[in-house]
Coordinates of C-alpha atoms and ligand atoms in Angstrom, one line a residue:
M2 CA -22.4 12.8 5.6
A3 CA -24.5 14.9 2.8
S4 CA -21.7 15.2 0.3
E5 CA -21.1 11.4 0.9
K6 CA -20.7 9.6 -2.2
H7 CA -23.2 6.8 -2.4
S8 CA -21.0 4.2 -4.0
V9 CA -17.8 3.5 -5.5
A10 CA -16.9 0.6 -8.3
V11 CA -13.6 -0.1 -9.6
T12 CA -12.5 -2.4 -11.9
C13 CA -9.0 -3.7 -12.5
T14 CA -6.8 -6.6 -13.8
A15 CA -3.1 -8.0 -12.6
P16 CA -0.9 -10.4 -14.3
V17 CA 0.5 -13.6 -13.0
N18 CA 4.3 -14.2 -12.2
I19 CA 6.5 -16.9 -12.6
A20 CA 9.5 -17.4 -10.3
V21 CA 13.2 -17.4 -12.0
I22 CA 14.3 -17.5 -8.1
K23 CA 12.2 -19.8 -6.3
Y24 CA 10.3 -18.4 -2.7
W25 CA 9.8 -21.3 -0.7
G26 CA 9.7 -21.1 3.5
K27 CA 8.3 -18.6 5.6
R28 CA 10.0 -17.0 8.7
D29 CA 6.7 -15.7 9.7
E30 CA 3.5 -17.7 9.1
K31 CA 0.7 -14.7 9.9
L32 CA 2.9 -11.6 8.1
I33 CA 4.3 -14.2 5.0
L34 CA 7.3 -13.5 5.2
P35 CA 10.4 -15.2 3.2
I36 CA 13.3 -16.5 4.4
N37 CA 14.8 -15.7 1.3
S38 CA 14.4 -12.9 -1.3
S39 CA 12.9 -13.9 -5.1
L40 CA 12.8 -12.5 -8.5
S41 CA 9.8 -13.3 -11.0
V42 CA 9.0 -12.3 -14.3
T43 CA 5.8 -11.0 -14.9
L44 CA 3.6 -12.7 -17.8
H45 CA 1.7 -10.7 -20.3
Q46 CA -2.7 -10.2 -19.6
D47 CA -3.5 -10.8 -22.9
Q48 CA -3.0 -14.7 -22.5
L49 CA -3.1 -14.6 -18.5
K50 CA -5.2 -11.9 -16.2
T51 CA -7.5 -12.0 -13.3
T52 CA -10.3 -9.2 -13.4
T53 CA -11.6 -7.8 -10.1
T54 CA -14.5 -5.7 -9.5
A55 CA -15.0 -3.7 -6.1
V56 CA -17.5 -1.8 -5.1
I57 CA -18.2 -0.6 -2.2
S58 CA -21.8 0.8 -1.4
K59 CA -23.4 3.0 1.8
D60 CA -26.4 -0.1 0.3
F61 CA -24.7 -2.8 1.5
T62 CA -25.1 -4.5 4.5
E63 CA -22.4 -7.3 4.1
D64 CA -19.2 -8.1 2.8
R65 CA -19.8 -10.4 -0.4
I66 CA -17.3 -12.2 -3.2
W67 CA -17.5 -14.1 -6.1
L68 CA -15.2 -15.9 -7.3
N69 CA -15.3 -17.0 -11.2
G70 CA -19.2 -16.8 -11.6
Q71 CA -19.7 -18.3 -7.8
E72 CA -20.4 -16.7 -5.0
E73 CA -18.0 -18.3 -1.9
D74 CA -18.6 -17.0 1.6
I75 CA -16.2 -14.2 2.5
G76 CA -16.1 -15.6 5.9
Q77 CA -15.9 -19.2 5.5
P78 CA -12.6 -21.5 5.7
R79 CA -13.7 -22.4 2.7
I80 CA -12.1 -19.1 0.9
Q81 CA -9.5 -18.8 3.0
A82 CA -7.8 -22.0 2.3
C83 CA -8.9 -21.9 -1.9
L84 CA -7.6 -18.3 -1.5
S85 CA -4.3 -20.0 0.5
Q86 CA -5.4 -17.4 3.7
M87 CA -7.4 -14.7 2.5
A88 CA -5.3 -12.7 4.7
V89 CA -6.3 -9.6 2.6
S90 CA -9.6 -8.8 4.2
P91 CA -11.4 -5.7 3.5
S92 CA -10.4 -4.7 6.7
T93 CA -7.0 -4.8 6.4
V94 CA -7.5 -2.2 3.5
R95 CA -9.9 -0.2 5.3
R96 CA -7.2 0.0 9.1
L97 CA -4.7 1.2 6.1
A98 CA -7.1 3.6 4.6
R99 CA -8.0 4.7 7.5
K100 CA -4.4 5.5 9.0
R101 CA -3.8 7.3 6.0
R102 CA -6.9 9.6 6.4
S103 CA -6.6 10.5 9.5
G104 CA -3.9 12.6 8.8
E105 CA -5.4 14.2 5.5
E106 CA -8.6 16.3 6.2
D107 CA -9.5 17.0 2.9
L108 CA -9.8 13.7 1.1
P109 CA -13.4 13.0 -0.1
P110 CA -15.2 12.1 2.6
L111 CA -16.4 8.1 1.5
S112 CA -17.4 6.3 4.7
L113 CA -14.6 3.4 5.4
S114 CA -17.8 1.3 6.6
Y115 CA -19.3 0.3 3.9
K116 CA -19.2 -2.8 3.0
V117 CA -17.5 -4.0 -0.6
H118 CA -18.7 -6.4 -2.4
I119 CA -16.2 -7.9 -4.9
A120 CA -16.5 -10.4 -8.0
S121 CA -12.9 -11.9 -9.6
V122 CA -12.9 -13.8 -12.9
N123 CA -10.0 -15.0 -14.5
N124 CA -9.3 -15.5 -18.1
F125 CA -7.5 -18.7 -18.0
P126 CA -9.1 -21.8 -16.2
T127 CA -8.3 -21.6 -12.5
A128 CA -7.9 -25.7 -12.6
A129 CA -4.8 -25.6 -15.5
G130 CA -2.9 -25.7 -12.6
L131 CA -1.5 -22.3 -13.0
A132 CA -0.4 -19.4 -10.6
S133 CA -3.6 -18.2 -10.3
S134 CA -3.8 -16.6 -6.6
A135 CA -1.0 -14.6 -7.3
A136 CA -2.8 -12.9 -10.4
G137 CA -5.9 -12.8 -7.8
Y138 CA -4.8 -11.4 -4.8
A139 CA -2.5 -9.0 -6.3
C140 CA -5.7 -7.8 -8.5
L141 CA -8.0 -8.3 -4.8
A142 CA -5.3 -5.8 -3.5
Y143 CA -4.9 -3.1 -6.5
A144 CA -9.0 -2.8 -6.3
L145 CA -9.7 -2.7 -2.5
A146 CA -6.7 -0.4 -2.7
R147 CA -8.3 2.1 -5.9
V148 CA -12.1 1.7 -4.1
Y149 CA -11.2 2.9 -1.0
G150 CA -8.2 5.6 -2.3
V151 CA -5.7 3.9 -0.8
E152 CA -2.1 4.8 -2.0
G153 CA 1.2 3.8 -1.7
D154 CA 3.1 0.0 -1.5
L155 CA 0.4 -2.6 -1.6
S156 CA 3.2 -5.4 -1.3
E157 CA 1.9 -6.6 1.8
V158 CA -2.1 -6.4 1.5
A159 CA -1.1 -8.6 -1.6
R160 CA 1.8 -11.1 0.4
R161 CA -0.4 -11.6 3.0
G162 CA -3.0 -12.6 0.3
S163 CA -0.6 -15.3 -1.1
G164 CA 3.3 -14.7 -0.7
S165 CA 4.0 -14.6 -4.8
A166 CA 1.3 -12.4 -5.0
C167 CA 3.1 -9.1 -4.2
R168 CA 5.5 -9.7 -7.2
S169 CA 2.3 -9.4 -9.7
L170 CA 1.9 -5.7 -8.6
Y171 CA 5.0 -4.7 -11.3
G172 CA 5.3 -5.4 -14.4
G173 CA 8.8 -6.8 -16.6
F174 CA 11.4 -7.6 -14.0
V175 CA 10.3 -7.9 -10.4
E176 CA 11.9 -8.5 -7.1
W177 CA 10.6 -9.7 -3.9
Q178 CA 12.7 -8.0 -0.9
M179 CA 12.9 -10.7 2.0
G180 CA 13.1 -7.7 4.3
E181 CA 15.1 -8.2 8.0
R182 CA 12.4 -6.5 10.6
A183 CA 9.7 -8.5 12.6
D184 CA 7.3 -6.4 11.6
G185 CA 7.9 -7.1 7.7
K186 CA 7.8 -3.1 6.8
D187 CA 11.2 -3.9 4.5
S188 CA 9.4 -7.1 2.9
V189 CA 8.2 -5.8 -0.4
A190 CA 8.4 -6.1 -4.2
R191 CA 10.8 -4.1 -6.3
Q192 CA 10.5 -3.7 -10.0
V193 CA 14.2 -5.1 -11.3
A194 CA 13.4 -3.9 -14.9
P195 CA 10.1 -2.5 -16.9
E196 CA 8.4 -4.7 -19.5
S197 CA 9.8 -3.0 -22.0
H198 CA 13.4 -4.3 -20.7
W199 CA 13.8 -7.5 -23.4
P200 CA 11.1 -7.5 -26.1
E201 CA 13.0 -10.5 -27.8
L202 CA 12.5 -12.7 -24.8
R203 CA 9.2 -15.5 -24.7
V204 CA 7.3 -17.4 -22.5
L205 CA 6.0 -20.7 -23.3
I206 CA 3.7 -22.5 -20.3
L207 CA 3.4 -26.3 -21.7
V208 CA 0.6 -28.2 -19.4
V209 CA 0.9 -30.9 -18.2
S210 CA -2.1 -31.9 -15.9
A211 CA -5.0 -29.5 -14.9
E212 CA -5.4 -31.9 -12.0
K213 CA -5.4 -30.1 -8.5
K214 CA -1.6 -30.5 -6.9
L215 CA -1.3 -33.1 -3.8
T216 CA 0.0 -30.7 -1.6
G217 CA -0.7 -27.0 -1.4
S218 CA 2.6 -24.6 -1.4
T219 CA 1.1 -23.3 2.1
A220 CA 1.3 -27.0 3.5
G221 CA 4.4 -27.9 1.2
M222 CA 7.0 -25.0 2.7
Q223 CA 5.7 -25.4 6.2
T224 CA 7.0 -29.1 6.1
S225 CA 10.1 -28.2 4.3
V226 CA 10.7 -25.4 6.6
E227 CA 10.4 -27.4 9.9
T228 CA 12.5 -30.7 8.4
S229 CA 14.5 -29.5 4.8
P230 CA 18.5 -28.9 6.1
L231 CA 18.4 -28.3 2.6
L232 CA 16.2 -25.6 2.5
R233 CA 18.3 -23.7 5.3
F234 CA 21.6 -23.8 3.2
R235 CA 19.7 -22.7 0.3
A236 CA 18.2 -19.9 1.9
E237 CA 21.4 -18.3 3.7
A238 CA 23.9 -19.9 1.4
V239 CA 22.9 -20.0 -2.1
V240 CA 20.1 -17.4 -2.3
P241 CA 21.8 -14.0 -1.8
A242 CA 24.5 -14.5 -4.3
R243 CA 22.1 -16.0 -6.6
M244 CA 19.4 -13.0 -6.2
A245 CA 22.9 -10.4 -7.5
E246 CA 23.6 -13.0 -10.1
M247 CA 20.1 -12.9 -11.7
I248 CA 19.3 -9.4 -11.6
R249 CA 23.2 -8.9 -13.6
C250 CA 21.8 -11.4 -15.8
V251 CA 18.6 -10.0 -16.2
K252 CA 20.0 -6.3 -16.8
E253 CA 21.9 -7.2 -19.1
R254 CA 19.8 -9.6 -20.7
N255 CA 22.1 -12.6 -20.7
F256 CA 20.0 -15.1 -21.9
Q257 CA 23.0 -18.1 -21.4
G258 CA 23.4 -16.7 -17.4
F259 CA 19.7 -15.8 -17.2
G260 CA 18.8 -19.6 -18.3
Q261 CA 21.2 -21.2 -16.8
L262 CA 20.5 -20.2 -13.3
T263 CA 16.9 -20.5 -14.1
M264 CA 16.5 -24.0 -14.4
K265 CA 19.2 -24.6 -11.2
D266 CA 16.9 -22.9 -9.1
S267 CA 14.1 -24.5 -10.1
N268 CA 16.1 -27.9 -9.7
Q269 CA 17.3 -27.4 -6.4
F270 CA 13.7 -26.0 -5.3
H271 CA 12.2 -29.3 -6.2
A272 CA 15.3 -30.9 -4.3
T273 CA 14.5 -29.1 -1.2
C274 CA 11.0 -30.7 -1.7
L275 CA 12.8 -34.4 -1.5
D276 CA 14.4 -33.3 1.0
T277 CA 11.5 -32.4 2.7
F278 CA 10.4 -34.9 4.9
P279 CA 7.9 -36.6 4.3
P280 CA 8.9 -35.7 0.7
I281 CA 6.7 -33.8 -1.8
S282 CA 6.8 -34.3 -5.4
Y283 CA 5.6 -31.9 -7.8
L284 CA 7.0 -33.2 -11.2
N285 CA 5.7 -36.3 -12.9
D286 CA 7.4 -38.4 -15.6
T287 CA 6.3 -35.5 -18.5
S288 CA 7.9 -32.9 -15.9
R289 CA 11.4 -34.9 -16.4
R290 CA 11.2 -35.7 -20.1
I291 CA 10.7 -32.1 -20.6
I292 CA 13.5 -31.5 -18.6
H293 CA 15.8 -33.9 -20.5
L294 CA 13.6 -32.4 -24.0
V295 CA 15.5 -29.0 -22.7
H296 CA 18.9 -30.4 -22.2
R297 CA 19.2 -32.5 -25.3
F298 CA 17.7 -29.4 -27.7
N299 CA 20.5 -26.9 -25.7
A300 CA 23.1 -29.2 -26.4
H301 CA 22.4 -29.9 -30.0
H302 CA 22.7 -26.1 -30.6
G303 CA 26.1 -25.9 -28.2
Q304 CA 24.5 -23.2 -26.3
T305 CA 21.4 -22.5 -23.9
K306 CA 18.6 -21.6 -25.7
V307 CA 15.6 -22.6 -24.1
A308 CA 15.1 -23.0 -20.3
Y309 CA 12.6 -24.7 -17.8
T310 CA 10.9 -23.8 -14.9
F311 CA 8.6 -25.9 -12.3
D312 CA 6.7 -24.2 -9.6
A313 CA 4.0 -26.1 -7.0
G314 CA 3.1 -28.5 -10.2
P315 CA 4.3 -30.9 -13.1
N316 CA 3.4 -27.8 -15.6
A317 CA 6.7 -26.2 -17.1
V318 CA 7.3 -22.8 -18.0
I319 CA 10.4 -22.5 -20.6
F320 CA 11.8 -19.5 -21.2
T321 CA 13.5 -18.8 -24.7
L322 CA 14.1 -15.9 -27.3
D323 CA 11.7 -14.8 -30.0
D324 CA 14.3 -16.7 -32.8
T325 CA 13.8 -20.1 -31.0
V326 CA 10.6 -20.2 -30.6
A327 CA 8.8 -21.8 -33.6
E328 CA 11.9 -24.8 -33.0
F329 CA 11.3 -25.5 -29.9
V330 CA 8.0 -26.4 -30.2
A331 CA 8.8 -28.2 -33.2
A332 CA 10.6 -30.3 -30.6
V333 CA 7.5 -30.1 -28.6
K334 CA 5.1 -31.4 -31.0
H335 CA 7.2 -33.9 -31.9
C336 CA 8.0 -35.5 -27.8
F337 CA 4.9 -35.0 -27.1
P338 CA 2.5 -35.2 -30.4
P339 CA -0.8 -33.4 -29.5
E340 CA -3.6 -36.8 -29.2
S341 CA -6.7 -34.3 -29.2
N342 CA -8.2 -31.0 -30.4
K343 CA -4.7 -30.7 -32.8
D344 CA -5.7 -27.2 -33.3
K345 CA -6.2 -26.3 -30.5
F346 CA -2.2 -26.9 -29.0
L347 CA -1.0 -23.5 -29.6
K348 CA -2.6 -21.0 -27.7
G349 CA -1.2 -17.0 -27.5
L350 CA 0.9 -15.4 -29.4
P351 CA 1.0 -16.7 -32.7
V352 CA 4.0 -19.1 -33.4
R353 CA 4.7 -19.6 -37.3
P354 CA 4.7 -24.0 -38.0
A355 CA 8.3 -24.9 -38.3
P356 CA 9.7 -28.1 -39.3
L357 CA 11.7 -30.2 -37.2
S358 CA 15.2 -31.1 -39.3
D359 CA 16.3 -34.5 -39.2
E360 CA 19.5 -33.3 -36.6
L361 CA 18.0 -32.2 -33.9
R362 CA 15.0 -35.5 -34.1
A363 CA 17.9 -37.6 -34.0
A364 CA 20.0 -35.6 -31.0
L365 CA 16.8 -35.4 -29.2
G366 CA 16.4 -39.0 -28.7
M367 CA 13.2 -38.9 -27.4
D368 CA 10.4 -41.5 -28.3
P369 CA 6.8 -39.8 -28.6
T370 CA 4.4 -39.5 -25.0
P371 CA 1.4 -39.0 -27.4
G372 CA -1.1 -36.1 -25.1
G373 CA 2.2 -35.8 -22.4
V374 CA 1.6 -31.7 -23.0
K375 CA -1.9 -30.7 -23.6
Y376 CA -1.4 -27.8 -24.5
I377 CA 0.9 -24.5 -25.2
I378 CA 0.2 -21.0 -24.2
A379 CA 2.6 -19.1 -25.9
S380 CA 3.4 -15.2 -23.7
Q381 CA 5.5 -12.7 -23.3
V382 CA 6.5 -10.6 -20.7
G383 CA 3.6 -8.2 -19.7
P384 CA 2.7 -4.4 -17.1
G385 CA 1.8 -4.6 -13.8
P386 CA -1.7 -4.5 -12.6
Q387 CA -3.7 -2.0 -14.6
M388 CA -7.2 0.2 -13.6
L389 CA -10.1 -0.4 -16.5
D390 CA -12.4 2.6 -17.0
Q391 CA -14.9 1.7 -19.2
P392 CA -18.1 1.2 -16.9
H393 CA -19.3 -2.0 -18.7
A394 CA -16.0 -3.4 -17.5
H395 CA -17.7 -3.8 -14.0
L396 CA -18.3 -7.2 -13.3
L397 CA -20.9 -6.1 -10.7
G398 CA -24.4 -4.0 -12.0
P399 CA -25.3 -1.0 -9.7
D400 CA -27.4 -3.1 -7.8
G401 CA -24.0 -4.9 -6.9
L402 CA -24.2 -7.9 -7.9
P403 CA -22.7 -10.0 -11.0
K404 CA -24.0 -8.7 -14.0
P405 CA -25.3 -12.1 -16.3
E406 CA -22.7 -12.4 -18.4
A407 CA -20.0 -12.2 -16.1
Ligands
PMV509 O1 2.6 -17.9 -3.2 P1 2.4 -19.1 -2.8 O2 2.1 -19.5 -1.3 O3 1.8 -19.5 -4.2 O4 3.8 -19.9 -2.9 C1 4.4 -19.9 -4.6 C2 5.6 -20.6 -4.4 C3 6.1 -21.1 -5.7 O5 4.7 -20.3 -7.0 C4 6.8 -22.5 -6.4 C5 7.3 -20.1 -5.9 C6 7.5 -18.6 -6.4 O6 8.3 -18.2 -5.8 O7 6.5 -18.2 -6.7

């Protein structure tokens, strides 16, 4: 024990991912095993990321966690609910670490019994209705693994916090293979193409509502599995072929195919929500107007230039290519004129202002709905989790408590 290190601190960041083939439904609630495979695009962390510091120390007497500056009771049901079943408990990682270490005697003898302090912050408002749990759990899994010295696939650790979180462990285009085994060992995320693969691809998040959703994904998908025959059909008969086609479109950088399949899959996911009993509806009037706008925009151009996808909420995620961003943003501004904070309407990557042609305005044929879209975040495809080396990046001080500015 004399050589034992007193404490270790690591700080990591992890990205948000947006599914273009959706995950909806578990075949195992406890292990979080899905009924179908899914595929996502990892968003750039310059716009959306979670940062997590994990510190282990001989001096800590209990595990503690701070989320966005607020201490949460690590064992309370509220945290479990807030972070959608925080099954990524430090003990899971400790078990993995113990397993790994048992066969390797020469590892640093850092005690696995050390308690952990964790602090996590998002660089975007949690309340903005954006998928923060995927980035949060991926970051937690990554930070815990680093602080305890665990290597290997972290899909299971991240997945058990929130299923979609395993896809945030990689950058670029990521597949979550559903697997077949009852123990879930083959239910893993893997990169289909790196972030550099399709540099022209752009992502626009149209924030429609910052309100908390009525039905969380955990409860929602459970009811869908129990009641929706369409969901079963989707998982068994539709998704396998769509996964293969989507992977092909990504590899070939075929935007027409990618965009159309993305929209169809989002629509089918929301159809299964409506087929659920009692029904679930995540889209609102503004979401439906955005869908209409995208189809009118594409019809005007005679090709799929823009595609939408919606998760368990009304916010739209738009995929397009860099040469179309300015014109589409002009169309969004026309249909949803900003009500306030006009200069803050566009966040993230710069978008050059473009006029809306009379022809496109006429083709859209929509009366403006002021304030329907609150703001837009312009982003692109990005890398997976990162480890930050600089000690000043730590959210927790040497005493294991949040730094005042964190
Ligand atoms: O991982 P969860 O429990 O947050 O569920 C994610 C569900 C969707 O976002 C709607 C789809 C997906 O694949 O991300």
